[in-house]
Every structure is written in structure tokens, then in C-alpha cells.
Short mmCIF file of C-alpha atoms and ligand atoms in Angstrom, two decimals:
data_model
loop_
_atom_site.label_atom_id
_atom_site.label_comp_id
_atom_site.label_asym_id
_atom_site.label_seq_id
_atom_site.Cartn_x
_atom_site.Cartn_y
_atom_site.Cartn_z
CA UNK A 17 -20.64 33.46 14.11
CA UNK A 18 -24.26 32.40 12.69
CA UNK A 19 -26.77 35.48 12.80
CA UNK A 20 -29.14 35.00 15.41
CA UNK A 21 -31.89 37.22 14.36
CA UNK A 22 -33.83 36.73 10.42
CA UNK A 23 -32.82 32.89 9.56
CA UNK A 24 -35.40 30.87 7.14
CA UNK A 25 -37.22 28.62 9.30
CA UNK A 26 -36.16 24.93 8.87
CA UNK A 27 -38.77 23.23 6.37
CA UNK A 28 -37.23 20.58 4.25
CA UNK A 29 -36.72 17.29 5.54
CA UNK A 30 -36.90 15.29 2.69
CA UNK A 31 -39.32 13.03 4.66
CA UNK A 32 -39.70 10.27 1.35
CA UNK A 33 -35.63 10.23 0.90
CA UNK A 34 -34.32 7.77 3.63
CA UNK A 35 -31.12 8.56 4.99
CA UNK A 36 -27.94 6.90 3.36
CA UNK A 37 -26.42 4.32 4.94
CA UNK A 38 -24.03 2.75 2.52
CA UNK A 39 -21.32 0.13 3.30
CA UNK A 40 -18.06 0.99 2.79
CA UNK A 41 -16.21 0.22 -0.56
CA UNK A 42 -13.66 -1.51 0.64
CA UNK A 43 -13.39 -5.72 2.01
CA UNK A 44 -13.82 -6.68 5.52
CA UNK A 45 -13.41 -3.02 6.38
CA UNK A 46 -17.27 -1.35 7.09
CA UNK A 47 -17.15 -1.62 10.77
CA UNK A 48 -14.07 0.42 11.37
CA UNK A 49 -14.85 4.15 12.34
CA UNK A 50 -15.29 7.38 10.14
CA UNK A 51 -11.75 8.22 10.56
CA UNK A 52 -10.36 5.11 9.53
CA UNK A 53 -12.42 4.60 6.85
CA UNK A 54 -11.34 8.08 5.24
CA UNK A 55 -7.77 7.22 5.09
CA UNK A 56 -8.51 4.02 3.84
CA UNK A 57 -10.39 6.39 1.14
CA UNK A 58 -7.23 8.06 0.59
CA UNK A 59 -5.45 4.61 -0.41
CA UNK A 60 -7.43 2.82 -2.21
CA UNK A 61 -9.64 4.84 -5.14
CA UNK A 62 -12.99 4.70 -3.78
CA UNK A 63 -14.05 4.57 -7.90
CA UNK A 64 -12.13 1.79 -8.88
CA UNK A 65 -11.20 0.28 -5.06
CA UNK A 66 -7.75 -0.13 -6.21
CA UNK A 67 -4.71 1.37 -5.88
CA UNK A 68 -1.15 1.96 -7.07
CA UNK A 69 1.17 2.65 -4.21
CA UNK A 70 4.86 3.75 -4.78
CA UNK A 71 7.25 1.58 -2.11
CA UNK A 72 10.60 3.32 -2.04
CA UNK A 73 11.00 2.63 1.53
CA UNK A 74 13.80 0.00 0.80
CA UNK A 75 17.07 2.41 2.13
CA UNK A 76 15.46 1.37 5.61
CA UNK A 77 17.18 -1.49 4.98
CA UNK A 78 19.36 -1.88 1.70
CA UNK A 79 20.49 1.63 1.42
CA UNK A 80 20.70 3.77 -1.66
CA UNK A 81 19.28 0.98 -4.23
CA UNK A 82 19.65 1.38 -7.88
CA UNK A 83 17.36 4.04 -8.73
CA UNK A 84 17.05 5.46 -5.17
CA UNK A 85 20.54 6.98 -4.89
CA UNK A 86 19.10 10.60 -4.95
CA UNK A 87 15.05 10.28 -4.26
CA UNK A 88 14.64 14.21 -4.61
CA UNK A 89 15.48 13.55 -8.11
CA UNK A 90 14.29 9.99 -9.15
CA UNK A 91 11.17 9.86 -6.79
CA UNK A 92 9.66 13.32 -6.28
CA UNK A 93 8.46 13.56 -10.14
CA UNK A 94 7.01 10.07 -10.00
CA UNK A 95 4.67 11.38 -6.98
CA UNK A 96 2.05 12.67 -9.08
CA UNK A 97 1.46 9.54 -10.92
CA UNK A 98 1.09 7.41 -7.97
CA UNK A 99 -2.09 7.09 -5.28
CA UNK A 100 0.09 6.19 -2.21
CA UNK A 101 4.00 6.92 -1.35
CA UNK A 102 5.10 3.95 0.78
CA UNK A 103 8.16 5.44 2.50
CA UNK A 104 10.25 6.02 5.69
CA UNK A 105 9.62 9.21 7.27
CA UNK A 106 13.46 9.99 6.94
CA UNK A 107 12.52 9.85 3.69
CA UNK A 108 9.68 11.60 3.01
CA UNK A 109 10.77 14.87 5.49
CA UNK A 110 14.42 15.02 3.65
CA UNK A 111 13.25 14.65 -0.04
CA UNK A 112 9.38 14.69 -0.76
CA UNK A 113 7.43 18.76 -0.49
CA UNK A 114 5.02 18.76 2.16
CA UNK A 115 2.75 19.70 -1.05
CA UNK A 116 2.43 16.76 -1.68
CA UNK A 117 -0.83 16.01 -1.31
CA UNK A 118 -1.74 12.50 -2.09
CA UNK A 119 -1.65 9.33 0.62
CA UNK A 120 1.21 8.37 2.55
CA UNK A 121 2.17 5.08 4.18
CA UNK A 122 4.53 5.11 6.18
CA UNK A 123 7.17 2.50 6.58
CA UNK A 124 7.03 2.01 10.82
CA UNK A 125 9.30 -1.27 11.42
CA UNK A 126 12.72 -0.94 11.80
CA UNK A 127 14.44 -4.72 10.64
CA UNK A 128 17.91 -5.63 9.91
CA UNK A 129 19.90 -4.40 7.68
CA UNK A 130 21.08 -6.49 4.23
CA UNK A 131 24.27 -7.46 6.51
CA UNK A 132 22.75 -9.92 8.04
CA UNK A 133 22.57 -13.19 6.72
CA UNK A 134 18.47 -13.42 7.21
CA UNK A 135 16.40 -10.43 7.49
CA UNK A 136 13.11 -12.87 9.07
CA UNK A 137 15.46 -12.80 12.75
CA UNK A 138 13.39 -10.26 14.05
CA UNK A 139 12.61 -6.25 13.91
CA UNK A 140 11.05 -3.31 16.37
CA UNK A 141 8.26 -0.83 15.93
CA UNK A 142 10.53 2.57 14.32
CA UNK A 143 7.61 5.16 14.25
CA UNK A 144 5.54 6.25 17.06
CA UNK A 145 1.82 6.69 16.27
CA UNK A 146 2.25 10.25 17.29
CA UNK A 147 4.89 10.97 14.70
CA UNK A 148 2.87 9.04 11.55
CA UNK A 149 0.02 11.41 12.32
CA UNK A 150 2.22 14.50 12.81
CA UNK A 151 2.71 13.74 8.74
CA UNK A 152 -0.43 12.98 7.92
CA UNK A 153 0.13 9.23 7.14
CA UNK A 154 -2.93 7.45 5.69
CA UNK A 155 -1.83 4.50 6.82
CA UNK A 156 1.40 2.85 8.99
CA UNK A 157 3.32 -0.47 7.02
CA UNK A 158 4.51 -2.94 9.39
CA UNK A 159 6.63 -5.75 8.07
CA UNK A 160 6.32 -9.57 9.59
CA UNK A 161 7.97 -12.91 9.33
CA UNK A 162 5.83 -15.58 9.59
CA UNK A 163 7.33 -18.72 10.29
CA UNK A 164 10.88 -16.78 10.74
CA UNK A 165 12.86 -16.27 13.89
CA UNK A 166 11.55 -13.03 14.35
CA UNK A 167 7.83 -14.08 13.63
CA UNK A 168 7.02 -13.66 18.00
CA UNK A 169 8.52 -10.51 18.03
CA UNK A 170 7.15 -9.09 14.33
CA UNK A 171 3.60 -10.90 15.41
CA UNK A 172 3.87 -8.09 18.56
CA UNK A 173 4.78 -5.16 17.15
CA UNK A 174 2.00 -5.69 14.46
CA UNK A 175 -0.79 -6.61 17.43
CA UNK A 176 0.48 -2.71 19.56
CA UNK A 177 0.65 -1.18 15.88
CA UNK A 178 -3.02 -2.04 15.37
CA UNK A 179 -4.06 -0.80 18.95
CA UNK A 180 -2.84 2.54 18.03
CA UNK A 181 -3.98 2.01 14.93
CA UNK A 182 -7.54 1.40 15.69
CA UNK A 183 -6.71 4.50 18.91
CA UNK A 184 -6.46 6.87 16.15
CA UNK A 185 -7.90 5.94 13.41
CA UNK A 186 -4.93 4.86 11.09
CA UNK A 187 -4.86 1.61 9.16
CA UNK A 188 -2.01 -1.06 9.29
CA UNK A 189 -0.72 -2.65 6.27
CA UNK A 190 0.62 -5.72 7.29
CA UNK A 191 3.77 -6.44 4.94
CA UNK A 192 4.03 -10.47 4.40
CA UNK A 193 8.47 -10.79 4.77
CA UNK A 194 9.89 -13.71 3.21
CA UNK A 195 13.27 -14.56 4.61
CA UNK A 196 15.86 -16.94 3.06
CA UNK A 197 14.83 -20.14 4.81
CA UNK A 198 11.31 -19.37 3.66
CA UNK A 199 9.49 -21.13 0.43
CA UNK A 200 7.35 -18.48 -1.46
CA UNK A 201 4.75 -20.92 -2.40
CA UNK A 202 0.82 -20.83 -1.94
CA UNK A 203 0.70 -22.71 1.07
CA UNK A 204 2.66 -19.95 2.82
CA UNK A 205 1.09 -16.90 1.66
CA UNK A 206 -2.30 -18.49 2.20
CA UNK A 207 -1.06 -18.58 5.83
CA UNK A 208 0.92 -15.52 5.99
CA UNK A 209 -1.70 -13.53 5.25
CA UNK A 210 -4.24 -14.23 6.78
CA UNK A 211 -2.64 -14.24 9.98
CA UNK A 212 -1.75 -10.13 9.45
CA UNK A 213 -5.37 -9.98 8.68
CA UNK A 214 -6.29 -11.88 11.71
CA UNK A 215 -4.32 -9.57 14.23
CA UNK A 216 -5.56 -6.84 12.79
CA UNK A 217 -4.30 -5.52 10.07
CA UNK A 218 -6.52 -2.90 7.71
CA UNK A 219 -4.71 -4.34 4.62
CA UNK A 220 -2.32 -6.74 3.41
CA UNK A 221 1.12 -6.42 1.03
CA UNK A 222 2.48 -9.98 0.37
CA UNK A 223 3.90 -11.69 -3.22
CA UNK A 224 1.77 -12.69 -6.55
CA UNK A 225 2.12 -16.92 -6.44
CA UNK A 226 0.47 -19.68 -8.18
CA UNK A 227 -3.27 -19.76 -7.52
CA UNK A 228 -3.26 -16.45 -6.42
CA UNK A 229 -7.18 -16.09 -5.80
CA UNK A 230 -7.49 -18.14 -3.18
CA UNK A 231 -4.97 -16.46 -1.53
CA UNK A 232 -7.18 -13.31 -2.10
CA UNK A 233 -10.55 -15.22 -1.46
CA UNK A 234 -9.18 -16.25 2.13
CA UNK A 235 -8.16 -12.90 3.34
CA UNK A 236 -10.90 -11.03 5.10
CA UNK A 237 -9.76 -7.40 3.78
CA UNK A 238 -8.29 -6.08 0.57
CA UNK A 239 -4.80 -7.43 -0.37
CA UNK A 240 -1.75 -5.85 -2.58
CA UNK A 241 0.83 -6.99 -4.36
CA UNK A 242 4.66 -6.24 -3.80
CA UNK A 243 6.72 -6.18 -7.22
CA UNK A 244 9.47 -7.73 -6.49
CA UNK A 245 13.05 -7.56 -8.43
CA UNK A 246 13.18 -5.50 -11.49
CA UNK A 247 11.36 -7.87 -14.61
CA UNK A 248 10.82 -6.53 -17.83
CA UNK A 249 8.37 -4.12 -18.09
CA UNK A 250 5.84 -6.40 -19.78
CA UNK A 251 6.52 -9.34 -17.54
CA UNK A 252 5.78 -6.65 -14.29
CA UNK A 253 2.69 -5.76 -16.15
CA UNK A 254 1.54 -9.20 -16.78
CA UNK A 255 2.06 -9.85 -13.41
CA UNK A 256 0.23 -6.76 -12.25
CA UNK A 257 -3.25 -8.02 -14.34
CA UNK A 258 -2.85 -11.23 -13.13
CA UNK A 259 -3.11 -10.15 -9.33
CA UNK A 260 -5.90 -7.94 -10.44
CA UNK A 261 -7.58 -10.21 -12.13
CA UNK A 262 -7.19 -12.81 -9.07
CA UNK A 263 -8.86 -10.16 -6.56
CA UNK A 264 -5.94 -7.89 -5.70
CA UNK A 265 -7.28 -4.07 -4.73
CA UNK A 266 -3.62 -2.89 -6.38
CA UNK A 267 -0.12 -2.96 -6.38
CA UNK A 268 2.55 -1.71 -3.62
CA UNK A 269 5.67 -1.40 -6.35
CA UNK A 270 8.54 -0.76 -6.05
CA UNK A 271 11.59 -1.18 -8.28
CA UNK A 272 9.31 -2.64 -11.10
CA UNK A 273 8.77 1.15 -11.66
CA UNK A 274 11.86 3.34 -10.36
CA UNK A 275 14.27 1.07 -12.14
CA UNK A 276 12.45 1.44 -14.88
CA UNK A 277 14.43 3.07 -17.97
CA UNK A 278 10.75 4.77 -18.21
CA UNK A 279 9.75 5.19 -14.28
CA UNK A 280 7.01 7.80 -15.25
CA UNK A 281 4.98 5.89 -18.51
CA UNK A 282 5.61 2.56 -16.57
CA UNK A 283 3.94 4.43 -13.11
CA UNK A 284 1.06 5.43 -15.94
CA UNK A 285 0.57 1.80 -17.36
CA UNK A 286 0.63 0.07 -13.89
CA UNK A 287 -2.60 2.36 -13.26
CA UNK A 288 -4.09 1.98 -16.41
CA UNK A 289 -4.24 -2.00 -14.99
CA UNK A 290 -5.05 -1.37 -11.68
CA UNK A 291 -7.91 1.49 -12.11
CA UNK A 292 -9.11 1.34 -15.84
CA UNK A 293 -9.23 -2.51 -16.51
CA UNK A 294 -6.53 -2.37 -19.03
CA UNK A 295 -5.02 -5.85 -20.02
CA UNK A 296 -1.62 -6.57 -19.75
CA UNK A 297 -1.19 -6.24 -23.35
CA UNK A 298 -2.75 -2.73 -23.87
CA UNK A 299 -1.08 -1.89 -20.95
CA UNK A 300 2.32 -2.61 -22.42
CA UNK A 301 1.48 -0.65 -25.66
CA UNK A 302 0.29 2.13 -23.49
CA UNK A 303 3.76 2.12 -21.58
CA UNK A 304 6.29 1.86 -24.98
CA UNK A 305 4.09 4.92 -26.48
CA UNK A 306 4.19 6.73 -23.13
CA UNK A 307 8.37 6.03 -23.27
CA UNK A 308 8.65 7.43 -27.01
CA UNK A 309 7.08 10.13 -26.06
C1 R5P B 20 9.30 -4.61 1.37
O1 R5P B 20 8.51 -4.50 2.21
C2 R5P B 20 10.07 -3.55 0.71
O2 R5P B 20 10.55 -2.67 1.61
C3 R5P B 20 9.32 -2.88 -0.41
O3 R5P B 20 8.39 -1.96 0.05
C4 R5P B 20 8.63 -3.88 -1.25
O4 R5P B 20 9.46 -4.96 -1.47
C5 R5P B 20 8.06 -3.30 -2.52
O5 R5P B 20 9.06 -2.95 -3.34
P1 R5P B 20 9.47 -3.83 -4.60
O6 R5P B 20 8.32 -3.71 -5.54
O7 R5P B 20 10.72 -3.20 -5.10
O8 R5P B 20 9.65 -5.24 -4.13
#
């Protein structure tokens, strides 16, 4: 307890030093509250405003991918190269230390699994808010398919996601799913994602596509791009510095980097792009003397 007897007196009040009142780093996002705002500083690099998230989250769903058949020993060394572990709790509790001490977003929809013909039919809310704050999340993922069976339903769960979201002061990143009956063009992703953004959504994870700015330009807070299938490292890069150099706050990648015959020096190059302006090119050399290493 403070001594109550022989403090200085109070004299400095730096009256010719008005009192800082910056807006926050980060797009569409400076009237959300304190709370918020600090996990979103946990995402994205507050230096840069970009960041590198790791998905391995895709078990939920397609069970033990190639590179994600034992995550204690494919995933946990990767963690320290990486801003943000995208992730089911399951997970996380069963395979990452709780010393790890770097962002988490959690994966919080449950959808079908790859047995079904079309994964866009429809999908449920799988974490309680109470849970993804029990582990510290930064930040909840919910996936939605616009224009897919399951957009009503995937539409909801986003809309009750964000309530709690903006309850407790957790951001949603609003995951653009494109099912098999859906054309990945411009068009879509202009719409897709600005409809997450509309409902509320802190952030939005949708596909790199032709004329990818505008796609950027029309969504009122930061936007990040999934990696898709395994490409060639360079090709992945390339594609990385293209969405970065379109407006994209950073990457949400998955098997671009775990299936990686390099996961670690391709994790490295990815955010030499996304934080230290590196061009595709350099970023490729950086990765094949990483790998030789
Ligand atoms: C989609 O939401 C998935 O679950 C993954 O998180 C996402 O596709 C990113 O992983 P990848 O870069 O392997 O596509």
C-alpha cells in the first residue's frame, strides 16, 4: 500500500505538452474500445500494421493434413516465427505450451467435414466466448459462405460472434468460404467481404484474385490473405507481395508454409514480405539461403 505520510507534492503537469490522442494504427478500427484495440495490437504489428498468422486449424475439418499429422512436432517450432497461431482450441490445449506467448486466433465455427460433397451447406458457432478468453485468444475466426446454402445460418453465427465480440472486447475475423458451386473471381470477393465487414467483423481472411486492390480499397477494415494449396515457394511468395502490395495488412497461411520442405526459412521469408518490404524476389533468395542453412 502507498505511504501516506512524506510523498513529493504533485508539481509537473506538463501544461505546454497536450495530451495524446492518437488514432489507432489499424483501418476502420479507432472507435472500438481499449480492450479491443490491444488484441488487435497483438495481431497485427503495430510497426509495420501487418501480420503473418500461422492457420493450422484445418483438422477441424480435413483431419491430419499433410504436414499436420503430429502438430507437437511440425507446428510447435514454427511458433516463434509467426505473429498469430490460427488454430482450434483442441489444438492448441493438446499440442502448443501455454508459453507460448504470442497471439492466438482461435478457430470458433464448427462446419462440415471433407465428407460432404460441399462444405458452403452450413456450420454452428464451436467456441463459447467464455472459453476463447479462458485461453487468451486475441481474436475468434468465424468462417462464412456467402452466396452458399449455409450463407443464413454462417451470416448468424458471425452477427452473435461479433456481439460477444464487441461484449468482451475480442475481434472477429470473418473467414470468406468458397464452396464448390462458388466462382473465386473479383466480383465475389468484392462482395464477400465486405459483407463480413459490414456485420461486424474486426478483420477479414478471404483469397488473393485479379484486381486485388479494390477488393482491399472497398473493405472498411484491414484484410488478409489465405494461402491456399501448397505452390512453390516462390509462386506463394509472389503471391504474398502482390496482396501486400494491393493493401493487404498480412497473410493468414497455411500449408504454403507447413508443407513446406523448409516450413521455418519459408515462415522467415513470408515476414520479411509482410513486415520489412521485401520483394518477392529478395524474399525468395532470403528463403533458399535460410533452407541451406
Ligand atoms: C480456412 O479457413 C482454413 O481452415 C485455413 O485456415 C485457411 O485455408 C488457411 O490455410 P491455407 O493457407 O492452407 O489455405
Amino acid at each position: 500500500m502507498a505511504d501516506a505520510i512524506g510523498n513529493k507534492d504533485a508539481k509537473d503537469y506538463y501544461l505546454d505538452i497536450p495530451q495524446t490522442n492518437t488514432a489507432f494504427f489499424a483501418k476502420g478500427l479507432n472507435n472500438t474500445d481499449w480492450g479491443m484495440k490491444n488484441r488487435l495490437s497483438r495481431i497485427f504489428n503495430p510497426v509495420s500494421g501487418n501480420t503473418v498468422m500461422l492457420a493450422f486449424d484445418h483438422g477441424y475439418m480435413m483431419g491430419s493434413t499433410a504436414g499436420l499429422e503430429r502438430m507437437d512436432v511440425t507446428i510447435e517450432p514454427l511458433c516463434a516465427y509467426a505473429d498469430v497461431l490460427m488454430a482450434t482450441r483442441g489444438a492448441i490445449r493438446s499440442c502448443i505450451p501455454p508459453t507460448y506467448n504470442k497471439a492466438l486466433c482461435l478457430r470458433a465455427t464448427h462446419d462440415t467435414s471433407v465428407l460432404f460433397e460441399d462444405m458452403s451447406v452450413g456450420n454452428g458457432w464451436g467456441v463459447d466466448m467464455e472459453d476463447a478468453i479462458r485461453m487468451n485468444a486475441s481474436a475468434i475466426a468465424i468462417q462464412c459462405f456467402v452466396g452458399g446454402e449455409g450463407e443464413r445460418d454462417s451470416l448468424e453465427t458471425l452477427c452473435r460472434a461479433c456481439d460477444a465480440g464487441y461484449k468482451y472486447g475480442v475481434p472477429v475475423l470473418g473467414v470468406t468460404a468458397v464452396g464448390k458451386q462458388m466462382a473465386r473471381t473479383t466480383k465475389y470477393f468484392l462482395l464477400a467481404t465486405r459483407i463480413l465487414a459490414e456485420l461486424g467483423a474486426s478483420f477479414v481472411k478471404t483469397y488473393y484474385c485479379e484486381d486485388f486492390e479494390k477488393v482491399v480499397a472497398a473493405c472498411p477494415v484491414p484484410i488478409v490473405i489465405a494461402g491456399g494449396k501448397k505452390l512453390p515457394e516462390a509462386e506463394a511468395l509472389t503471391m504474398a507481395y502482390q496482396a501486400i502490395q494491393c493493401g493487404a495488412r498480412g497473410v493468414d497461411m497455411g500449408r504454403n508454409i507447413f508443407q513446406s520442405d523448409h516450413p521455418i526459412a519459408m515462415c522467415k521469408a513470408v515476414a520479411k514480405v509482410v513486415h520489412e518490404g521485401y520483394t518477392d524476389k529478395l524474399a525468395y533468395e532470403f528463403y533458399l539461403d535460410e533452407a541451406n542453412k
